[in-house]
Amino acid sequence: MKRLLWLSVLVLGAGALVAPLAASSSSATTSRTAPVHSTTTKAPQAGKFLACMVTDTGGIDDRSFNASSWQGVQEAESATISGKYLQSTSESNYVPNINQFISEKCGIIVTVGFLMGNDTASAAKKNPGQKFAIVDYSYSPAIKNIDALVFNTVQDGFLGGYLAAGMSKTHKVATFGGLKLPTVTIYMDGFWDGVQYYNRQHPKLTPTKVLGWSEVTQNGSFTGDFTNQTKGEQLTATFISEGADIVFPVAGNVGLGAAAAVKSADNSGGNVNMEWVDTDGCVSAPQYCKYFITSVTKGIQAAVKNSIVTTAAGQFKGGNYIGTLANGGVALTPFHDFSSKVPTTLKNELAKIKAGIESGKILTPTRSPV
Amino acid sequence: MSENPTGPGGNGPAHTADPVQEPSGVEDLPDGTGQEAAKAAQPNVASSLLNAVLEGNSAVVTFLAIVTAIVIGGLLIAFSSPTVLHAWSHLFSAPGAAFSQAWDVAASAFSAMFEGAIFNPHTVAAAFHGGSIAAIFNPLSETAVNATPLILSGLAVALAFRAGLFNIGATGQFIGGAFIAGWIGFAVHMPMILHVVVAVIGGFVGGSITGGFVGYMKARTGAHEVIVTIMLNYVMEFLLLFLLGLAVFRAPGLPNPVSPPVASNATLPHLAGANLRINAGFLVALAAAVAVTWLLNRTTVGFELRTVGANPNAARAAGMSPERTWVVVMLICGGLAGLAGASVILGTDFALTPQIYGTYGIDAITVALLGRAKPGGVVLAALLYGSLNAGGVTMQGLTQIPVDITTVIQALIVLFVAAPPLVREIFRLRPRRAGEEGQLLAKGWSS
């Protein structure tokens, strides 16, 4: 009896193995460009412009540049544009994923992150007819069939630093990063500069100190990755115990740990707040919205969407795009819960500085070039 | 298969009580066919084969583990699809649709996976209409490319297992190898063939230094290799990040921590034209597997290694030095993992990045377990893993099923392989005597 049962299971198992192969050959007759797997979630329809995105290893739910890029793709979706993505589980997936999309004849292939810079460039050279966009990477010289989207976040980081210095009661603010990468330290440079600028503009006040980063030494605090929230919580708790009352984490998901530390400090009577990074914190982490003075964002979403939509309309640009305060590519978000708490004078000063940066009167130096 | 290590009999130290023969030995998971057949004293091949299937030797258990994992994976694919769930919500009004939807989704996923890993019939049709012939072999090429670093790093773990060491440090050794190989590749200028050979050897040396340090620590201070290798992984990961932060190791003019690409002289040559990614690294990996087999079964070092793995005390009593063996083994294992690093940097990725090590070091452990710590097994396990990885890309691309599902299938396979009693229970195989299987891990943790 047992053997019978065993045999039947084996036969079933063998059936499960063989059947897909049969299915594969039976589907061989249908067209290749429009996959026949129509039963699955996001099968694109033939004739639509296909926007294909290759994620970094973070995946589309990293609350950071992958998530923003994917939102951009989704916003671009319409009656004539459909979007899909391939997740990279490791760096060795980049090339196969790009090749997979080239074979699927995507209208544009969006790659996310500087780590894909070389692979995207070599794919673009091999396939001059294929259009690409890459987030957070630029080429010099620019490549004709790649839209390289980069963001000068030192500018809004500067505003964020100025705002933090203006809002701090303890005259100590803190920032930290996930990993010491240029895309991270450029924010921290801007934040540091903004605080120094505030101190110079208000010589009579106690100068505000920045914990966790110095543009001069290029040294500071990093948690070591963009995922371990516990480390972010511990580091933030340390900053708070050192007297910081505004924290600016530049560390993707690790920022949630910082928010947890801010919340527990707030529960135990401290008056601590923070600024979120990359995306509008009140949207991506709404549970902590009441602690977010503002968010220092970069407009990946809008830039990706724009790149896809213009390409679908036959107006692909190519070359490097740099997001700035002036073109809206980087920005401080609205103050949400803090709109009544931020003094009007401070708001006016921020507007003046923004105009100054846009016109080039106020310089925003950084050691991390875009 | 080293049931009877007769090879070294002549040149190795002779012992009457060969500890390698003990059934609890780490190196030989009982391979049922031989033993069972001998026990039953039945010369009939067919009946001993039937016996092997019904009792389940390790090959049968491994196969059943794979089948079980694929079936469960198929169910996961089917029931994570909204269309299937929708169909199942109308189970009683339209039961046929519910089942056929579930079947279609799983079948299309696995057929896409098959197309990406082994063979895609559409490419043949395309080739007849002026398409490229290379495209027909692209899935196999991708499988081989994915398998290459896994074979090498899997051997690094498997060989250590045989010596009774649990090498968690393939990641660190991989980084050591990738770094030296990459540095030779982009910073040194050499003539054509010489450059790639030197770079590959550099990869072996780089991994060897990292691995040898572990062996030395264990031999000299008695520090447990598990602790040392895990900590060394962190050291190497952050060392890599730190070094890539220095201008010397960074591509000129770019702020990102990415090294310049390796010179074309230093890249592993393509085996089948520029359109297929398969490269000489695959041959290096296969050669390494053969070399490890030879080392284990035909050399004094291999004999000492297996003896130390089976019982260090017996080895010591027989006049061998476990300490020396640990150092030698870890030098070789580190070198193998270093070769894996070299195969990636010189074969497919071409530039050092902060996360070049990927998950190879961790996958290596599962590949070694799946391959039952035997070189041939490791090659097969790595090919299976490689095909799942290669197929996963196509599956995700064509069906938009999250690629994580392939990771789940891989994990399930290893789970079932690592727990033979579970598979025996599921398939109602006759139980074996306790302690015969699953010794691999236990041995690694002791000593």
mmCIF file of N, CA and C in Angstrom, chain A residues 2-3 5-6 9-10 13-17 19-21 23-25 27-30 32 35 37 39-42 57 84-87 89-93 95-97 99-101 104 114-115 118-119 126 136-138 179 181-182 224 369-370, chain B residues 53-54 63-64 67 70-71 81-83 101 103-105 107-108 110-112 114-115 120-122 142 238 241 254-259 274 277 349 351 353-356 358-360 393-394 396-401 403-404 407 427-430:
data_model
loop_
_atom_site.group_PDB
_atom_site.id
_atom_site.type_symbol
_atom_site.label_atom_id
_atom_site.label_comp_id
_atom_site.label_asym_id
_atom_site.label_seq_id
_atom_site.Cartn_x
_atom_site.Cartn_y
_atom_site.Cartn_z
ATOM 1 N N LYS A 2 1.853 1.203 0.891
ATOM 2 C CA LYS A 2 2.763 2.341 0.960
ATOM 3 C C LYS A 2 3.474 2.543 -0.373
ATOM 4 N N ARG A 3 3.854 1.403 -0.961
ATOM 5 C CA ARG A 3 4.588 1.524 -2.218
ATOM 6 C C ARG A 3 3.698 2.097 -3.304
ATOM 7 N N LEU A 5 1.219 4.142 -2.893
ATOM 8 C CA LEU A 5 1.101 5.571 -2.634
ATOM 9 C C LEU A 5 2.334 6.293 -3.164
ATOM 10 N N TRP A 6 3.473 5.692 -2.834
ATOM 11 C CA TRP A 6 4.744 6.290 -3.236
ATOM 12 C C TRP A 6 4.823 6.416 -4.751
ATOM 13 N N VAL A 9 2.660 9.101 -6.159
ATOM 14 C CA VAL A 9 3.236 10.423 -5.953
ATOM 15 C C VAL A 9 4.344 10.676 -6.968
ATOM 16 N N LEU A 10 5.144 9.632 -7.185
ATOM 17 C CA LEU A 10 6.251 9.773 -8.132
ATOM 18 C C LEU A 10 5.727 10.096 -9.526
ATOM 19 N N GLY A 13 4.606 13.570 -9.656
ATOM 20 C CA GLY A 13 5.767 14.464 -9.676
ATOM 21 C C GLY A 13 6.385 14.519 -11.054
ATOM 22 N N ALA A 14 6.526 13.335 -11.662
ATOM 23 C CA ALA A 14 7.097 13.287 -13.007
ATOM 24 C C ALA A 14 6.199 14.051 -13.966
ATOM 25 N N GLY A 15 4.893 13.898 -13.774
ATOM 26 C CA GLY A 15 3.941 14.630 -14.608
ATOM 27 C C GLY A 15 4.150 16.127 -14.481
ATOM 28 N N ALA A 16 4.347 16.571 -13.245
ATOM 29 C CA ALA A 16 4.543 17.996 -13.002
ATOM 30 C C ALA A 16 5.795 18.490 -13.706
ATOM 31 N N LEU A 17 6.789 17.594 -13.799
ATOM 32 C CA LEU A 17 8.037 17.988 -14.450
ATOM 33 C C LEU A 17 7.887 18.076 -15.957
ATOM 34 N N ALA A 19 5.001 18.160 -17.848
ATOM 35 C CA ALA A 19 3.920 18.948 -18.422
ATOM 36 C C ALA A 19 4.337 20.338 -18.894
ATOM 37 N N PRO A 20 5.093 21.072 -18.087
ATOM 38 C CA PRO A 20 5.464 22.407 -18.544
ATOM 39 C C PRO A 20 6.226 22.368 -19.861
ATOM 40 N N LEU A 21 7.018 21.304 -20.035
ATOM 41 C CA LEU A 21 7.786 21.205 -21.263
ATOM 42 C C LEU A 21 6.846 21.031 -22.437
ATOM 43 N N ALA A 23 3.818 22.047 -22.457
ATOM 44 C CA ALA A 23 3.161 23.339 -22.627
ATOM 45 C C ALA A 23 4.047 24.273 -23.429
ATOM 46 N N SER A 24 5.350 24.182 -23.150
ATOM 47 C CA SER A 24 6.266 25.078 -23.831
ATOM 48 C C SER A 24 6.282 24.826 -25.331
ATOM 49 N N SER A 25 6.254 23.511 -25.710
ATOM 50 C CA SER A 25 6.329 23.256 -27.136
ATOM 51 C C SER A 25 5.003 23.556 -27.815
ATOM 52 N N SER A 27 3.084 25.969 -27.045
ATOM 53 C CA SER A 27 2.926 27.401 -27.227
ATOM 54 C C SER A 27 3.875 27.916 -28.299
ATOM 55 N N ALA A 28 4.662 26.992 -28.858
ATOM 56 C CA ALA A 28 5.674 27.417 -29.812
ATOM 57 C C ALA A 28 5.060 28.022 -31.064
ATOM 58 N N THR A 29 3.810 27.662 -31.314
ATOM 59 C CA THR A 29 3.210 28.127 -32.558
ATOM 60 C C THR A 29 2.812 29.592 -32.474
ATOM 61 N N THR A 30 2.573 30.069 -31.266
ATOM 62 C CA THR A 30 2.106 31.446 -31.158
ATOM 63 C C THR A 30 3.260 32.430 -31.265
ATOM 64 N N ARG A 32 6.033 35.277 -30.740
ATOM 65 C CA ARG A 32 6.999 35.402 -29.667
ATOM 66 C C ARG A 32 6.975 36.787 -29.040
ATOM 67 N N PRO A 35 4.107 37.621 -25.397
ATOM 68 C CA PRO A 35 4.106 36.367 -24.647
ATOM 69 C C PRO A 35 2.683 35.868 -24.426
ATOM 70 N N HIS A 37 1.593 34.105 -22.025
ATOM 71 C CA HIS A 37 1.260 33.809 -20.637
ATOM 72 C C HIS A 37 0.257 34.834 -20.135
ATOM 73 N N THR A 39 -2.348 34.565 -18.583
ATOM 74 C CA THR A 39 -3.015 34.344 -17.309
ATOM 75 C C THR A 39 -2.320 35.062 -16.175
ATOM 76 N N THR A 40 -1.067 35.464 -16.384
ATOM 77 C CA THR A 40 -0.320 36.043 -15.283
ATOM 78 C C THR A 40 -0.577 37.528 -15.165
ATOM 79 N N THR A 41 0.016 38.085 -14.121
ATOM 80 C CA THR A 41 -0.396 39.403 -13.664
ATOM 81 C C THR A 41 -0.276 40.520 -14.687
ATOM 82 N N LYS A 42 0.943 40.713 -15.200
ATOM 83 C CA LYS A 42 1.138 41.942 -15.941
ATOM 84 C C LYS A 42 1.562 41.681 -17.376
ATOM 85 N N THR A 57 19.757 45.574 -6.718
ATOM 86 C CA THR A 57 19.463 44.448 -5.831
ATOM 87 C C THR A 57 18.443 44.796 -4.754
ATOM 88 N N LYS A 84 6.967 47.094 -17.151
ATOM 89 C CA LYS A 84 7.281 45.869 -16.429
ATOM 90 C C LYS A 84 8.686 45.993 -15.866
ATOM 91 N N TYR A 85 9.025 45.108 -14.935
ATOM 92 C CA TYR A 85 10.369 45.201 -14.370
ATOM 93 C C TYR A 85 10.971 43.819 -14.188
ATOM 94 N N LEU A 86 12.298 43.794 -14.085
ATOM 95 C CA LEU A 86 13.026 42.592 -13.701
ATOM 96 C C LEU A 86 13.827 42.942 -12.460
ATOM 97 N N GLN A 87 13.705 42.131 -11.449
ATOM 98 C CA GLN A 87 14.492 42.397 -10.251
ATOM 99 C C GLN A 87 15.840 41.688 -10.331
ATOM 100 N N THR A 89 18.676 39.956 -8.341
ATOM 101 C CA THR A 89 18.929 39.443 -6.997
ATOM 102 C C THR A 89 20.392 39.614 -6.622
ATOM 103 N N SER A 90 21.259 39.744 -7.621
ATOM 104 C CA SER A 90 22.647 40.062 -7.337
ATOM 105 C C SER A 90 23.199 40.795 -8.545
ATOM 106 N N GLU A 91 24.427 41.312 -8.401
ATOM 107 C CA GLU A 91 24.991 42.090 -9.498
ATOM 108 C C GLU A 91 25.181 41.254 -10.745
ATOM 109 N N SER A 92 25.310 39.931 -10.573
ATOM 110 C CA SER A 92 25.520 39.091 -11.744
ATOM 111 C C SER A 92 24.252 39.024 -12.603
ATOM 112 N N ASN A 93 23.124 39.502 -12.076
ATOM 113 C CA ASN A 93 21.880 39.499 -12.852
ATOM 114 C C ASN A 93 21.778 40.662 -13.833
ATOM 115 N N VAL A 95 23.491 41.961 -16.380
ATOM 116 C CA VAL A 95 23.635 41.735 -17.821
ATOM 117 C C VAL A 95 22.528 40.830 -18.364
ATOM 118 N N PRO A 96 22.268 39.658 -17.720
ATOM 119 C CA PRO A 96 21.173 38.826 -18.238
ATOM 120 C C PRO A 96 19.833 39.551 -18.242
ATOM 121 N N ASN A 97 19.571 40.351 -17.217
ATOM 122 C CA ASN A 97 18.296 41.067 -17.176
ATOM 123 C C ASN A 97 18.192 42.070 -18.319
ATOM 124 N N ASN A 99 19.798 41.911 -21.142
ATOM 125 C CA ASN A 99 19.684 41.134 -22.382
ATOM 126 C C ASN A 99 18.281 40.580 -22.579
ATOM 127 N N GLN A 100 17.670 40.130 -21.467
ATOM 128 C CA GLN A 100 16.309 39.611 -21.537
ATOM 129 C C GLN A 100 15.369 40.674 -22.118
ATOM 130 N N PHE A 101 15.526 41.910 -21.632
ATOM 131 C CA PHE A 101 14.649 42.988 -22.101
ATOM 132 C C PHE A 101 14.962 43.376 -23.542
ATOM 133 N N GLU A 104 13.179 41.101 -25.590
ATOM 134 C CA GLU A 104 11.730 41.323 -25.582
ATOM 135 C C GLU A 104 11.344 42.574 -26.361
ATOM 136 N N PHE A 114 24.127 53.384 -10.087
ATOM 137 C CA PHE A 114 25.423 53.552 -10.739
ATOM 138 C C PHE A 114 26.112 52.217 -10.983
ATOM 139 N N LEU A 115 25.742 51.176 -10.208
ATOM 140 C CA LEU A 115 26.402 49.890 -10.397
ATOM 141 C C LEU A 115 26.126 49.316 -11.770
ATOM 142 N N ASN A 118 28.336 50.604 -16.172
ATOM 143 C CA ASN A 118 29.154 49.979 -17.215
ATOM 144 C C ASN A 118 28.335 49.035 -18.082
ATOM 145 N N ASP A 119 27.497 48.219 -17.427
ATOM 146 C CA ASP A 119 26.721 47.231 -18.178
ATOM 147 C C ASP A 119 25.742 47.916 -19.131
ATOM 148 N N LYS A 126 26.413 48.010 -27.973
ATOM 149 C CA LYS A 126 26.155 46.833 -28.790
ATOM 150 C C LYS A 126 24.846 46.946 -29.556
ATOM 151 N N ASP A 136 20.655 57.816 -11.651
ATOM 152 C CA ASP A 136 21.793 58.044 -10.761
ATOM 153 C C ASP A 136 23.145 57.747 -11.399
ATOM 154 N N TYR A 137 23.266 57.961 -12.675
ATOM 155 C CA TYR A 137 24.571 57.759 -13.317
ATOM 156 C C TYR A 137 24.629 58.641 -14.543
ATOM 157 N N SER A 138 25.788 59.251 -14.761
ATOM 158 C CA SER A 138 25.940 60.054 -15.980
ATOM 159 C C SER A 138 27.220 59.646 -16.686
ATOM 160 N N LEU A 179 25.755 53.864 3.337
ATOM 161 C CA LEU A 179 27.120 53.532 2.934
ATOM 162 C C LEU A 179 27.764 54.806 2.401
ATOM 163 N N LEU A 181 28.812 56.344 -0.112
ATOM 164 C CA LEU A 181 28.779 56.433 -1.569
ATOM 165 C C LEU A 181 28.520 57.883 -1.945
ATOM 166 N N PRO A 182 28.974 58.309 -3.115
ATOM 167 C CA PRO A 182 28.779 59.690 -3.515
ATOM 168 C C PRO A 182 27.314 60.121 -3.495
ATOM 169 N N GLY A 224 26.423 51.080 7.439
ATOM 170 C CA GLY A 224 27.014 49.930 6.764
ATOM 171 C C GLY A 224 26.130 49.293 5.711
ATOM 172 N N PRO A 369 30.891 64.860 -6.579
ATOM 173 C CA PRO A 369 30.325 65.381 -7.819
ATOM 174 C C PRO A 369 29.147 64.544 -8.290
ATOM 175 N N VAL A 370 28.225 65.189 -8.973
ATOM 176 C CA VAL A 370 27.032 64.505 -9.468
ATOM 177 C C VAL A 370 27.436 63.461 -10.506
ATOM 178 N N VAL B 53 15.723 2.329 -4.880
ATOM 179 C CA VAL B 53 14.640 3.294 -5.047
ATOM 180 C C VAL B 53 13.703 3.267 -3.852
ATOM 181 N N LEU B 54 13.335 2.037 -3.415
ATOM 182 C CA LEU B 54 12.359 1.942 -2.344
ATOM 183 C C LEU B 54 12.954 2.359 -1.002
ATOM 184 N N PHE B 63 16.925 13.471 -5.726
ATOM 185 C CA PHE B 63 15.986 13.654 -6.833
ATOM 186 C C PHE B 63 14.587 13.973 -6.307
ATOM 187 N N LEU B 64 14.157 13.214 -5.297
ATOM 188 C CA LEU B 64 12.814 13.434 -4.739
ATOM 189 C C LEU B 64 12.732 14.818 -4.094
ATOM 190 N N VAL B 67 12.131 17.219 -6.879
ATOM 191 C CA VAL B 67 10.754 17.122 -7.371
ATOM 192 C C VAL B 67 9.795 17.791 -6.388
ATOM 193 N N ILE B 70 10.011 21.510 -6.534
ATOM 194 C CA ILE B 70 9.414 22.091 -7.738
ATOM 195 C C ILE B 70 7.893 22.066 -7.646
ATOM 196 N N VAL B 71 7.353 20.988 -7.086
ATOM 197 C CA VAL B 71 5.893 20.914 -6.940
ATOM 198 C C VAL B 71 5.407 22.018 -6.002
ATOM 199 N N SER B 81 -0.728 34.163 -7.734
ATOM 200 C CA SER B 81 -1.216 34.922 -8.883
ATOM 201 C C SER B 81 -2.661 35.374 -8.640
ATOM 202 N N PRO B 82 -2.929 36.647 -8.825
ATOM 203 C CA PRO B 82 -4.284 37.167 -8.576
ATOM 204 C C PRO B 82 -5.341 36.494 -9.439
ATOM 205 N N THR B 83 -4.998 36.184 -10.703
ATOM 206 C CA THR B 83 -6.001 35.563 -11.574
ATOM 207 C C THR B 83 -6.415 34.203 -11.032
ATOM 208 N N GLN B 101 -6.670 27.299 -14.446
ATOM 209 C CA GLN B 101 -5.931 28.550 -14.251
ATOM 210 C C GLN B 101 -4.648 28.296 -13.469
ATOM 211 N N TRP B 103 -3.034 25.551 -13.099
ATOM 212 C CA TRP B 103 -2.113 24.763 -13.900
ATOM 213 C C TRP B 103 -1.420 25.643 -14.942
ATOM 214 N N ASP B 104 -2.210 26.487 -15.620
ATOM 215 C CA ASP B 104 -1.644 27.335 -16.676
ATOM 216 C C ASP B 104 -0.547 28.241 -16.131
ATOM 217 N N VAL B 105 -0.833 28.858 -15.000
ATOM 218 C CA VAL B 105 0.139 29.809 -14.446
ATOM 219 C C VAL B 105 1.437 29.094 -14.088
ATOM 220 N N ALA B 107 2.478 26.186 -15.157
ATOM 221 C CA ALA B 107 3.102 25.604 -16.345
ATOM 222 C C ALA B 107 3.812 26.673 -17.166
ATOM 223 N N SER B 108 3.181 27.840 -17.306
ATOM 224 C CA SER B 108 3.833 28.875 -18.105
ATOM 225 C C SER B 108 5.092 29.359 -17.400
ATOM 226 N N PHE B 110 7.081 27.546 -15.399
ATOM 227 C CA PHE B 110 8.156 26.564 -15.529
ATOM 228 C C PHE B 110 8.616 26.444 -16.975
ATOM 229 N N SER B 111 7.708 26.612 -17.930
ATOM 230 C CA SER B 111 8.162 26.516 -19.315
ATOM 231 C C SER B 111 9.048 27.709 -19.652
ATOM 232 N N ALA B 112 8.725 28.892 -19.109
ATOM 233 C CA ALA B 112 9.601 30.044 -19.331
ATOM 234 C C ALA B 112 10.960 29.784 -18.707
ATOM 235 N N PHE B 114 12.335 26.889 -18.238
ATOM 236 C CA PHE B 114 13.020 25.905 -19.074
ATOM 237 C C PHE B 114 13.620 26.583 -20.298
ATOM 238 N N GLU B 115 12.844 27.502 -20.896
ATOM 239 C CA GLU B 115 13.334 28.211 -22.076
ATOM 240 C C GLU B 115 14.568 29.047 -21.755
ATOM 241 N N ASN B 120 15.137 26.856 -25.905
ATOM 242 C CA ASN B 120 13.948 27.610 -26.267
ATOM 243 C C ASN B 120 13.582 27.288 -27.717
ATOM 244 N N PRO B 121 12.481 26.549 -27.933
ATOM 245 C CA PRO B 121 12.130 26.112 -29.294
ATOM 246 C C PRO B 121 11.972 27.273 -30.266
ATOM 247 N N HIS B 122 11.580 28.431 -29.756
ATOM 248 C CA HIS B 122 11.364 29.564 -30.668
ATOM 249 C C HIS B 122 12.652 29.992 -31.354
ATOM 250 N N GLU B 142 23.982 30.537 -20.669
ATOM 251 C CA GLU B 142 23.665 31.269 -19.440
ATOM 252 C C GLU B 142 23.738 30.351 -18.219
ATOM 253 N N PHE B 238 34.153 44.872 3.938
ATOM 254 C CA PHE B 238 34.370 46.297 4.202
ATOM 255 C C PHE B 238 35.739 46.752 3.710
ATOM 256 N N LEU B 241 35.106 47.627 0.183
ATOM 257 C CA LEU B 241 34.434 48.925 0.099
ATOM 258 C C LEU B 241 35.415 50.058 0.355
ATOM 259 N N LEU B 254 35.466 59.246 -12.152
ATOM 260 C CA LEU B 254 34.119 58.926 -11.684
ATOM 261 C C LEU B 254 34.109 58.887 -10.155
ATOM 262 N N PRO B 255 33.060 59.421 -9.550
ATOM 263 C CA PRO B 255 33.021 59.463 -8.095
ATOM 264 C C PRO B 255 32.638 58.130 -7.465
ATOM 265 N N ASN B 256 32.068 57.214 -8.254
ATOM 266 C CA ASN B 256 31.503 55.993 -7.679
ATOM 267 C C ASN B 256 32.568 54.964 -7.342
ATOM 268 N N PRO B 257 32.315 54.168 -6.311
ATOM 269 C CA PRO B 257 33.279 53.135 -5.937
ATOM 270 C C PRO B 257 33.248 51.950 -6.888
ATOM 271 N N VAL B 258 33.679 52.160 -8.101
ATOM 272 C CA VAL B 258 33.740 51.095 -9.097
ATOM 273 C C VAL B 258 35.121 51.171 -9.744
ATOM 274 N N SER B 259 35.777 50.020 -9.866
ATOM 275 C CA SER B 259 37.135 50.023 -10.421
ATOM 276 C C SER B 259 37.078 50.215 -11.932
ATOM 277 N N ALA B 274 31.269 35.924 -29.512
ATOM 278 C CA ALA B 274 31.057 37.050 -28.601
ATOM 279 C C ALA B 274 29.613 37.165 -28.133
ATOM 280 N N ARG B 277 27.780 34.279 -23.603
ATOM 281 C CA ARG B 277 28.634 34.706 -22.498
ATOM 282 C C ARG B 277 29.509 33.585 -21.947
ATOM 283 N N ASP B 349 31.798 40.139 -15.219
ATOM 284 C CA ASP B 349 31.496 41.460 -14.652
ATOM 285 C C ASP B 349 32.512 42.532 -15.034
ATOM 286 N N ALA B 351 34.500 44.574 -13.769
ATOM 287 C CA ALA B 351 34.932 45.686 -12.920
ATOM 288 C C ALA B 351 34.590 45.357 -11.475
ATOM 289 N N THR B 353 33.131 46.026 -7.951
ATOM 290 C CA THR B 353 32.129 46.886 -7.345
ATOM 291 C C THR B 353 32.002 46.475 -5.881
ATOM 292 N N PRO B 354 31.380 47.312 -5.052
ATOM 293 C CA PRO B 354 31.341 46.984 -3.626
ATOM 294 C C PRO B 354 30.617 45.677 -3.316
ATOM 295 N N GLN B 355 29.755 45.209 -4.250
ATOM 296 C CA GLN B 355 29.027 43.987 -3.959
ATOM 297 C C GLN B 355 29.282 42.895 -4.976
ATOM 298 N N ILE B 356 30.510 42.872 -5.468
ATOM 299 C CA ILE B 356 30.870 41.896 -6.503
ATOM 300 C C ILE B 356 30.672 40.472 -5.994
ATOM 301 N N GLY B 358 28.274 39.179 -4.366
ATOM 302 C CA GLY B 358 26.912 38.678 -4.495
ATOM 303 C C GLY B 358 26.540 37.702 -3.390
ATOM 304 N N THR B 359 25.914 36.591 -3.777
ATOM 305 C CA THR B 359 25.549 35.580 -2.794
ATOM 306 C C THR B 359 26.300 34.277 -3.051
ATOM 307 N N TYR B 360 27.394 34.388 -3.836
ATOM 308 C CA TYR B 360 28.109 33.167 -4.214
ATOM 309 C C TYR B 360 28.593 32.386 -2.993
ATOM 310 N N VAL B 393 15.521 34.407 -14.624
ATOM 311 C CA VAL B 393 15.506 35.684 -15.345
ATOM 312 C C VAL B 393 14.425 35.669 -16.421
ATOM 313 N N THR B 394 14.396 34.582 -17.206
ATOM 314 C CA THR B 394 13.409 34.490 -18.283
ATOM 315 C C THR B 394 12.000 34.385 -17.718
ATOM 316 N N GLN B 396 10.888 35.562 -14.942
ATOM 317 C CA GLN B 396 10.458 36.880 -14.472
ATOM 318 C C GLN B 396 10.130 37.789 -15.648
ATOM 319 N N GLY B 397 10.971 37.700 -16.699
ATOM 320 C CA GLY B 397 10.772 38.578 -17.841
ATOM 321 C C GLY B 397 9.479 38.283 -18.585
ATOM 322 N N LEU B 398 9.162 36.999 -18.775
ATOM 323 C CA LEU B 398 8.005 36.659 -19.593
ATOM 324 C C LEU B 398 6.709 36.637 -18.798
ATOM 325 N N THR B 399 6.789 36.284 -17.519
ATOM 326 C CA THR B 399 5.540 36.121 -16.774
ATOM 327 C C THR B 399 5.382 37.104 -15.636
ATOM 328 N N GLN B 400 6.446 37.881 -15.352
ATOM 329 C CA GLN B 400 6.428 38.849 -14.252
ATOM 330 C C GLN B 400 6.160 38.198 -12.897
ATOM 331 N N ILE B 401 6.477 36.916 -12.797
ATOM 332 C CA ILE B 401 6.446 36.279 -11.483
ATOM 333 C C ILE B 401 7.729 36.670 -10.770
ATOM 334 N N VAL B 403 11.185 37.023 -9.111
ATOM 335 C CA VAL B 403 12.321 36.123 -9.233
ATOM 336 C C VAL B 403 12.602 35.432 -7.900
ATOM 337 N N ASP B 404 12.065 35.988 -6.836
ATOM 338 C CA ASP B 404 12.269 35.388 -5.518
ATOM 339 C C ASP B 404 11.799 33.937 -5.479
ATOM 340 N N THR B 407 14.467 31.563 -5.817
ATOM 341 C CA THR B 407 15.223 31.452 -4.575
ATOM 342 C C THR B 407 14.494 30.535 -3.602
ATOM 343 N N PHE B 427 7.564 10.508 1.241
ATOM 344 C CA PHE B 427 7.408 9.478 0.217
ATOM 345 C C PHE B 427 7.311 8.079 0.815
ATOM 346 N N ARG B 428 7.179 8.019 2.143
ATOM 347 C CA ARG B 428 6.997 6.729 2.814
ATOM 348 C C ARG B 428 8.085 5.724 2.450
ATOM 349 N N LEU B 429 9.334 6.191 2.383
ATOM 350 C CA LEU B 429 10.431 5.259 2.144
ATOM 351 C C LEU B 429 10.724 4.526 3.439
ATOM 352 N N ARG B 430 11.314 3.353 3.298
ATOM 353 C CA ARG B 430 11.709 2.617 4.502
ATOM 354 C C ARG B 430 12.719 3.444 5.274
#
